[in-house]
Amino acid sequence: EAGVTQSPTHLIKTRGQQATLRCSPISGHTSVYWYQQALGLGLQFLLWYDEGEERNRGNFPPRFSGRQFPNYSSELNVNALELEDSALYLCASSVRTALSNQPQHFGDGTRLSIL
Amino acid sequence: QQPVQSPQAVILREGEDAVINCSSSKALYSVHWYRQKHGEAPVFLMILLKGGEQKGHEKISASFNEKKQQSSLYLTASQLSYSGTYFCAINSNAGGTSYGKLTFGQGTILTVHP
């Protein structure tokens, strides 16, 4: 069974540009989560999508946005990139849960570097 | 609010045991444990639910003390492959702003030497 796949592996941008990160969940999973992991830090919750809808978002500015497609894959868009956006962006998927009682399975992440 | 993990780092020899603690200032609904090796994705270990416990991994167990708002991860007879950073992640509310959201601790770095 294929795991969560993310693309690209690495992405280099300059300040002010826009970045698009992609995620394909495990087959059968309808929930997709996005996390930011800055160097040496823990994971910060960004967004949760389920059944094509944004269900919750973390404490990030509106320039972090995304969407989920009918096949449950997802995109994370970051506009007006800033230096502090440099981080590993992790996507996770799970079966549908309203109560966080299902494990989340992570992809290998996209390393975003802002020059 | 971020759960607090302790210790921040631990060094073991193969075969030794370790305990990693995770404390929250809020009532816990669920606690998830993950291990992340350098340059790799976090790997799910187990999930513990309020009112119950669910093991997800052999030789690694965990407890969940709802009253103390704590969880502990027990690694017995450690192996070299146990090395990595261990994260607890909590959901403190079954609804509201915590809906579906996991809040991760800062991590505990575990190093196992031969």
PDB file of N, CA, C and O in Angstrom, chain A residues 62-115:
ATOM      1  N   PRO A  62      -3.408  34.379   6.915  1.00  0.00           N
ATOM      2  CA  PRO A  62      -4.240  33.938   5.780  1.00  0.00           C
ATOM      3  C   PRO A  62      -3.452  33.631   4.516  1.00  0.00           C
ATOM      4  O   PRO A  62      -3.985  32.985   3.607  1.00  0.00           O
ATOM      5  N   ARG A  63      -2.189  34.097   4.436  1.00  0.00           N
ATOM      6  CA  ARG A  63      -1.434  33.808   3.222  1.00  0.00           C
ATOM      7  C   ARG A  63      -1.080  32.319   3.128  1.00  0.00           C
ATOM      8  O   ARG A  63      -0.600  31.859   2.103  1.00  0.00           O
ATOM      9  N   PHE A  64      -1.341  31.588   4.205  1.00  0.00           N
ATOM     10  CA  PHE A  64      -1.263  30.123   4.158  1.00  0.00           C
ATOM     11  C   PHE A  64      -2.672  29.613   3.866  1.00  0.00           C
ATOM     12  O   PHE A  64      -3.598  29.839   4.663  1.00  0.00           O
ATOM     13  N   SER A  65      -2.822  28.965   2.736  1.00  0.00           N
ATOM     14  CA  SER A  65      -4.135  28.466   2.375  1.00  0.00           C
ATOM     15  C   SER A  65      -3.972  27.155   1.619  1.00  0.00           C
ATOM     16  O   SER A  65      -2.859  26.749   1.300  1.00  0.00           O
ATOM     17  N   GLY A  66      -5.075  26.536   1.325  1.00  0.00           N
ATOM     18  CA  GLY A  66      -4.974  25.296   0.582  1.00  0.00           C
ATOM     19  C   GLY A  66      -6.323  24.851   0.079  1.00  0.00           C
ATOM     20  O   GLY A  66      -7.319  25.596   0.149  1.00  0.00           O
ATOM     21  N   ARG A  67      -6.334  23.657  -0.430  1.00  0.00           N
ATOM     22  CA  ARG A  67      -7.594  23.081  -0.854  1.00  0.00           C
ATOM     23  C   ARG A  67      -7.440  21.573  -0.941  1.00  0.00           C
ATOM     24  O   ARG A  67      -6.332  21.040  -0.986  1.00  0.00           O
ATOM     25  N   GLN A  68      -8.580  20.905  -0.984  1.00  0.00           N
ATOM     26  CA  GLN A  68      -8.589  19.469  -1.156  1.00  0.00           C
ATOM     27  C   GLN A  68      -9.444  19.139  -2.369  1.00  0.00           C
ATOM     28  O   GLN A  68     -10.539  19.679  -2.532  1.00  0.00           O
ATOM     29  N   PHE A  69      -8.946  18.275  -3.183  1.00  0.00           N
ATOM     30  CA  PHE A  69      -9.604  17.926  -4.434  1.00  0.00           C
ATOM     31  C   PHE A  69     -10.546  16.736  -4.246  1.00  0.00           C
ATOM     32  O   PHE A  69     -10.465  16.035  -3.229  1.00  0.00           O
ATOM     33  N   PRO A  70     -11.413  16.491  -5.244  1.00  0.00           N
ATOM     34  CA  PRO A  70     -12.363  15.364  -5.123  1.00  0.00           C
ATOM     35  C   PRO A  70     -11.692  14.013  -4.902  1.00  0.00           C
ATOM     36  O   PRO A  70     -12.315  13.111  -4.328  1.00  0.00           O
ATOM     37  N   ASN A  71     -10.444  13.855  -5.340  1.00  0.00           N
ATOM     38  CA  ASN A  71      -9.749  12.579  -5.112  1.00  0.00           C
ATOM     39  C   ASN A  71      -9.017  12.577  -3.762  1.00  0.00           C
ATOM     40  O   ASN A  71      -8.227  11.682  -3.496  1.00  0.00           O
ATOM     41  N   TYR A  72      -9.268  13.590  -2.949  1.00  0.00           N
ATOM     42  CA  TYR A  72      -8.735  13.763  -1.587  1.00  0.00           C
ATOM     43  C   TYR A  72      -7.294  14.230  -1.540  1.00  0.00           C
ATOM     44  O   TYR A  72      -6.775  14.464  -0.450  1.00  0.00           O
ATOM     45  N   SER A  73      -6.637  14.385  -2.680  1.00  0.00           N
ATOM     46  CA  SER A  73      -5.323  14.994  -2.653  1.00  0.00           C
ATOM     47  C   SER A  73      -5.468  16.454  -2.252  1.00  0.00           C
ATOM     48  O   SER A  73      -6.579  17.008  -2.273  1.00  0.00           O
ATOM     49  N   SER A  74      -4.353  17.071  -1.895  1.00  0.00           N
ATOM     50  CA  SER A  74      -4.441  18.417  -1.345  1.00  0.00           C
ATOM     51  C   SER A  74      -3.268  19.267  -1.804  1.00  0.00           C
ATOM     52  O   SER A  74      -2.202  18.746  -2.154  1.00  0.00           O
ATOM     53  N   GLU A  75      -3.489  20.542  -1.817  1.00  0.00           N
ATOM     54  CA  GLU A  75      -2.450  21.530  -2.097  1.00  0.00           C
ATOM     55  C   GLU A  75      -2.353  22.493  -0.938  1.00  0.00           C
ATOM     56  O   GLU A  75      -3.382  22.869  -0.353  1.00  0.00           O
ATOM     57  N   LEU A  76      -1.126  22.888  -0.627  1.00  0.00           N
ATOM     58  CA  LEU A  76      -0.887  23.969   0.329  1.00  0.00           C
ATOM     59  C   LEU A  76      -0.265  25.116  -0.447  1.00  0.00           C
ATOM     60  O   LEU A  76       0.728  24.923  -1.146  1.00  0.00           O
ATOM     61  N   ASN A  77      -0.855  26.275  -0.356  1.00  0.00           N
ATOM     62  CA  ASN A  77      -0.331  27.456  -1.011  1.00  0.00           C
ATOM     63  C   ASN A  77       0.155  28.456   0.028  1.00  0.00           C
ATOM     64  O   ASN A  77      -0.538  28.719   1.016  1.00  0.00           O
ATOM     65  N   VAL A  78       1.338  28.976  -0.207  1.00  0.00           N
ATOM     66  CA  VAL A  78       1.869  30.007   0.673  1.00  0.00           C
ATOM     67  C   VAL A  78       2.192  31.216  -0.193  1.00  0.00           C
ATOM     68  O   VAL A  78       3.029  31.142  -1.094  1.00  0.00           O
ATOM     69  N   ASN A  79       1.494  32.308   0.060  1.00  0.00           N
ATOM     70  CA  ASN A  79       1.693  33.533  -0.711  1.00  0.00           C
ATOM     71  C   ASN A  79       2.636  34.483   0.001  1.00  0.00           C
ATOM     72  O   ASN A  79       2.866  34.365   1.218  1.00  0.00           O
ATOM     73  N   ALA A  80       3.183  35.417  -0.767  1.00  0.00           N
ATOM     74  CA  ALA A  80       4.041  36.476  -0.202  1.00  0.00           C
ATOM     75  C   ALA A  80       5.061  35.887   0.761  1.00  0.00           C
ATOM     76  O   ALA A  80       5.111  36.239   1.947  1.00  0.00           O
ATOM     77  N   LEU A  81       5.869  34.957   0.261  1.00  0.00           N
ATOM     78  CA  LEU A  81       6.802  34.208   1.105  1.00  0.00           C
ATOM     79  C   LEU A  81       7.726  35.116   1.891  1.00  0.00           C
ATOM     80  O   LEU A  81       8.243  36.122   1.386  1.00  0.00           O
ATOM     81  N   GLU A  82       7.942  34.729   3.141  1.00  0.00           N
ATOM     82  CA  GLU A  82       8.862  35.437   4.031  1.00  0.00           C
ATOM     83  C   GLU A  82       9.968  34.479   4.445  1.00  0.00           C
ATOM     84  O   GLU A  82       9.803  33.256   4.379  1.00  0.00           O
ATOM     85  N   LEU A  83      11.088  35.040   4.890  1.00  0.00           N
ATOM     86  CA  LEU A  83      12.239  34.217   5.258  1.00  0.00           C
ATOM     87  C   LEU A  83      11.866  33.176   6.318  1.00  0.00           C
ATOM     88  O   LEU A  83      12.335  32.036   6.270  1.00  0.00           O
ATOM     89  N   GLU A  84      11.012  33.571   7.261  1.00  0.00           N
ATOM     90  CA  GLU A  84      10.664  32.646   8.355  1.00  0.00           C
ATOM     91  C   GLU A  84       9.746  31.519   7.910  1.00  0.00           C
ATOM     92  O   GLU A  84       9.413  30.635   8.705  1.00  0.00           O
ATOM     93  N   ASP A  85       9.334  31.530   6.638  1.00  0.00           N
ATOM     94  CA  ASP A  85       8.531  30.416   6.128  1.00  0.00           C
ATOM     95  C   ASP A  85       9.403  29.221   5.771  1.00  0.00           C
ATOM     96  O   ASP A  85       8.883  28.133   5.464  1.00  0.00           O
ATOM     97  N   SER A  86      10.711  29.405   5.808  1.00  0.00           N
ATOM     98  CA  SER A  86      11.617  28.295   5.526  1.00  0.00           C
ATOM     99  C   SER A  86      11.417  27.209   6.570  1.00  0.00           C
ATOM    100  O   SER A  86      11.556  27.445   7.779  1.00  0.00           O
ATOM    101  N   ALA A  87      11.061  26.004   6.085  1.00  0.00           N
ATOM    102  CA  ALA A  87      10.732  24.922   7.016  1.00  0.00           C
ATOM    103  C   ALA A  87      10.465  23.660   6.219  1.00  0.00           C
ATOM    104  O   ALA A  87      10.389  23.676   4.985  1.00  0.00           O
ATOM    105  N   LEU A  88      10.287  22.568   6.966  1.00  0.00           N
ATOM    106  CA  LEU A  88       9.803  21.326   6.376  1.00  0.00           C
ATOM    107  C   LEU A  88       8.280  21.321   6.518  1.00  0.00           C
ATOM    108  O   LEU A  88       7.762  21.512   7.626  1.00  0.00           O
ATOM    109  N   TYR A  89       7.584  21.137   5.424  1.00  0.00           N
ATOM    110  CA  TYR A  89       6.120  21.092   5.461  1.00  0.00           C
ATOM    111  C   TYR A  89       5.688  19.638   5.296  1.00  0.00           C
ATOM    112  O   TYR A  89       5.970  19.000   4.292  1.00  0.00           O
ATOM    113  N   LEU A  90       5.015  19.172   6.312  1.00  0.00           N
ATOM    114  CA  LEU A  90       4.595  17.776   6.354  1.00  0.00           C
ATOM    115  C   LEU A  90       3.100  17.662   6.133  1.00  0.00           C
ATOM    116  O   LEU A  90       2.310  18.440   6.670  1.00  0.00           O
ATOM    117  N   CYS A  91       2.749  16.670   5.354  1.00  0.00           N
ATOM    118  CA  CYS A  91       1.353  16.347   5.124  1.00  0.00           C
ATOM    119  C   CYS A  91       1.078  15.001   5.784  1.00  0.00           C
ATOM    120  O   CYS A  91       1.934  14.102   5.794  1.00  0.00           O
ATOM    121  N   ALA A  92      -0.086  14.867   6.368  1.00  0.00           N
ATOM    122  CA  ALA A  92      -0.494  13.599   6.970  1.00  0.00           C
ATOM    123  C   ALA A  92      -1.913  13.285   6.536  1.00  0.00           C
ATOM    124  O   ALA A  92      -2.681  14.193   6.167  1.00  0.00           O
ATOM    125  N   SER A  93      -2.256  12.025   6.561  1.00  0.00           N
ATOM    126  CA  SER A  93      -3.632  11.651   6.242  1.00  0.00           C
ATOM    127  C   SER A  93      -4.152  10.655   7.257  1.00  0.00           C
ATOM    128  O   SER A  93      -3.390   9.965   7.949  1.00  0.00           O
ATOM    129  N   SER A  94      -5.460  10.597   7.352  1.00  0.00           N
ATOM    130  CA  SER A  94      -6.099   9.625   8.233  1.00  0.00           C
ATOM    131  C   SER A  94      -7.475   9.291   7.670  1.00  0.00           C
ATOM    132  O   SER A  94      -8.001   9.995   6.801  1.00  0.00           O
ATOM    133  N   VAL A  95      -8.055   8.227   8.201  1.00  0.00           N
ATOM    134  CA  VAL A  95      -9.460   7.989   7.893  1.00  0.00           C
ATOM    135  C   VAL A  95     -10.249   9.100   8.555  1.00  0.00           C
ATOM    136  O   VAL A  95      -9.763   9.778   9.464  1.00  0.00           O
ATOM    137  N   ARG A  96     -11.460   9.258   8.131  1.00  0.00           N
ATOM    138  CA  ARG A  96     -12.242  10.374   8.628  1.00  0.00           C
ATOM    139  C   ARG A  96     -12.460  10.246  10.133  1.00  0.00           C
ATOM    140  O   ARG A  96     -12.802   9.178  10.635  1.00  0.00           O
ATOM    141  N   THR A  97     -12.194  11.327  10.844  1.00  0.00           N
ATOM    142  CA  THR A  97     -12.423  11.332  12.271  1.00  0.00           C
ATOM    143  C   THR A  97     -12.764  12.733  12.728  1.00  0.00           C
ATOM    144  O   THR A  97     -12.148  13.694  12.295  1.00  0.00           O
ATOM    145  N   ALA A  98     -13.747  12.853  13.570  1.00  0.00           N
ATOM    146  CA  ALA A  98     -14.087  14.155  14.123  1.00  0.00           C
ATOM    147  C   ALA A  98     -13.465  14.316  15.498  1.00  0.00           C
ATOM    148  O   ALA A  98     -13.505  15.384  16.084  1.00  0.00           O
ATOM    149  N   LEU A  99     -12.860  13.244  15.997  1.00  0.00           N
ATOM    150  CA  LEU A  99     -12.453  13.248  17.399  1.00  0.00           C
ATOM    151  C   LEU A  99     -10.974  12.985  17.608  1.00  0.00           C
ATOM    152  O   LEU A  99     -10.563  12.687  18.710  1.00  0.00           O
ATOM    153  N   SER A 100     -10.164  13.120  16.559  1.00  0.00           N
ATOM    154  CA  SER A 100      -8.728  12.880  16.679  1.00  0.00           C
ATOM    155  C   SER A 100      -8.429  11.540  17.327  1.00  0.00           C
ATOM    156  O   SER A 100      -7.490  11.425  18.109  1.00  0.00           O
ATOM    157  N   ASN A 101      -9.229  10.525  17.022  1.00  0.00           N
ATOM    158  CA  ASN A 101      -8.975   9.217  17.601  1.00  0.00           C
ATOM    159  C   ASN A 101      -8.471   8.219  16.563  1.00  0.00           C
ATOM    160  O   ASN A 101      -8.561   7.009  16.754  1.00  0.00           O
ATOM    161  N   GLN A 102      -7.947   8.750  15.479  1.00  0.00           N
ATOM    162  CA  GLN A 102      -7.350   7.915  14.448  1.00  0.00           C
ATOM    163  C   GLN A 102      -5.914   8.365  14.215  1.00  0.00           C
ATOM    164  O   GLN A 102      -5.613   9.555  14.273  1.00  0.00           O
ATOM    165  N   PRO A 103      -5.013   7.430  13.958  1.00  0.00           N
ATOM    166  CA  PRO A 103      -3.619   7.825  13.717  1.00  0.00           C
ATOM    167  C   PRO A 103      -3.488   8.616  12.427  1.00  0.00           C
ATOM    168  O   PRO A 103      -4.216   8.390  11.467  1.00  0.00           O
ATOM    169  N   GLN A 104      -2.547   9.544  12.438  1.00  0.00           N
ATOM    170  CA  GLN A 104      -2.211  10.299  11.249  1.00  0.00           C
ATOM    171  C   GLN A 104      -0.906   9.737  10.700  1.00  0.00           C
ATOM    172  O   GLN A 104       0.059   9.543  11.438  1.00  0.00           O
ATOM    173  N   HIS A 105      -0.882   9.500   9.397  1.00  0.00           N
ATOM    174  CA  HIS A 105       0.304   8.931   8.758  1.00  0.00           C
ATOM    175  C   HIS A 105       0.927  10.002   7.890  1.00  0.00           C
ATOM    176  O   HIS A 105       0.236  10.614   7.059  1.00  0.00           O
ATOM    177  N   PHE A 106       2.223  10.210   8.074  1.00  0.00           N
ATOM    178  CA  PHE A 106       2.915  11.344   7.467  1.00  0.00           C
ATOM    179  C   PHE A 106       3.648  10.980   6.182  1.00  0.00           C
ATOM    180  O   PHE A 106       4.157   9.862   6.025  1.00  0.00           O
ATOM    181  N   GLY A 107       3.723  11.968   5.304  1.00  0.00           N
ATOM    182  CA  GLY A 107       4.606  11.892   4.156  1.00  0.00           C
ATOM    183  C   GLY A 107       6.006  12.357   4.542  1.00  0.00           C
ATOM    184  O   GLY A 107       6.249  12.758   5.689  1.00  0.00           O
ATOM    185  N   ASP A 108       6.924  12.306   3.575  1.00  0.00           N
ATOM    186  CA  ASP A 108       8.318  12.660   3.846  1.00  0.00           C
ATOM    187  C   ASP A 108       8.551  14.168   3.873  1.00  0.00           C
ATOM    188  O   ASP A 108       9.634  14.620   4.240  1.00  0.00           O
ATOM    189  N   GLY A 109       7.561  14.935   3.443  1.00  0.00           N
ATOM    190  CA  GLY A 109       7.655  16.376   3.558  1.00  0.00           C
ATOM    191  C   GLY A 109       8.239  17.071   2.336  1.00  0.00           C
ATOM    192  O   GLY A 109       8.866  16.456   1.472  1.00  0.00           O
ATOM    193  N   THR A 110       8.007  18.363   2.292  1.00  0.00           N
ATOM    194  CA  THR A 110       8.618  19.247   1.302  1.00  0.00           C
ATOM    195  C   THR A 110       9.470  20.257   2.049  1.00  0.00           C
ATOM    196  O   THR A 110       8.974  20.953   2.945  1.00  0.00           O
ATOM    197  N   ARG A 111      10.741  20.311   1.700  1.00  0.00           N
ATOM    198  CA  ARG A 111      11.639  21.280   2.333  1.00  0.00           C
ATOM    199  C   ARG A 111      11.560  22.569   1.533  1.00  0.00           C
ATOM    200  O   ARG A 111      11.991  22.624   0.377  1.00  0.00           O
ATOM    201  N   LEU A 112      11.005  23.604   2.143  1.00  0.00           N
ATOM    202  CA  LEU A 112      10.855  24.910   1.496  1.00  0.00           C
ATOM    203  C   LEU A 112      11.937  25.841   2.018  1.00  0.00           C
ATOM    204  O   LEU A 112      12.048  26.051   3.236  1.00  0.00           O
ATOM    205  N   SER A 113      12.717  26.374   1.110  1.00  0.00           N
ATOM    206  CA  SER A 113      13.790  27.303   1.483  1.00  0.00           C
ATOM    207  C   SER A 113      13.528  28.642   0.820  1.00  0.00           C
ATOM    208  O   SER A 113      13.299  28.696  -0.392  1.00  0.00           O
ATOM    209  N   ILE A 114      13.558  29.691   1.627  1.00  0.00           N
ATOM    210  CA  ILE A 114      13.315  31.039   1.128  1.00  0.00           C
ATOM    211  C   ILE A 114      14.625  31.816   1.141  1.00  0.00           C
ATOM    212  O   ILE A 114      15.273  31.928   2.195  1.00  0.00           O
ATOM    213  N   LEU A 115      15.012  32.323  -0.023  1.00  0.00           N
ATOM    214  CA  LEU A 115      16.279  33.056  -0.112  1.00  0.00           C
ATOM    215  C   LEU A 115      16.029  34.564  -0.050  1.00  0.00           C
ATOM    216  O   LEU A 115      14.962  35.055  -0.441  1.00  0.00           O
TER     217      LEU A 115
END
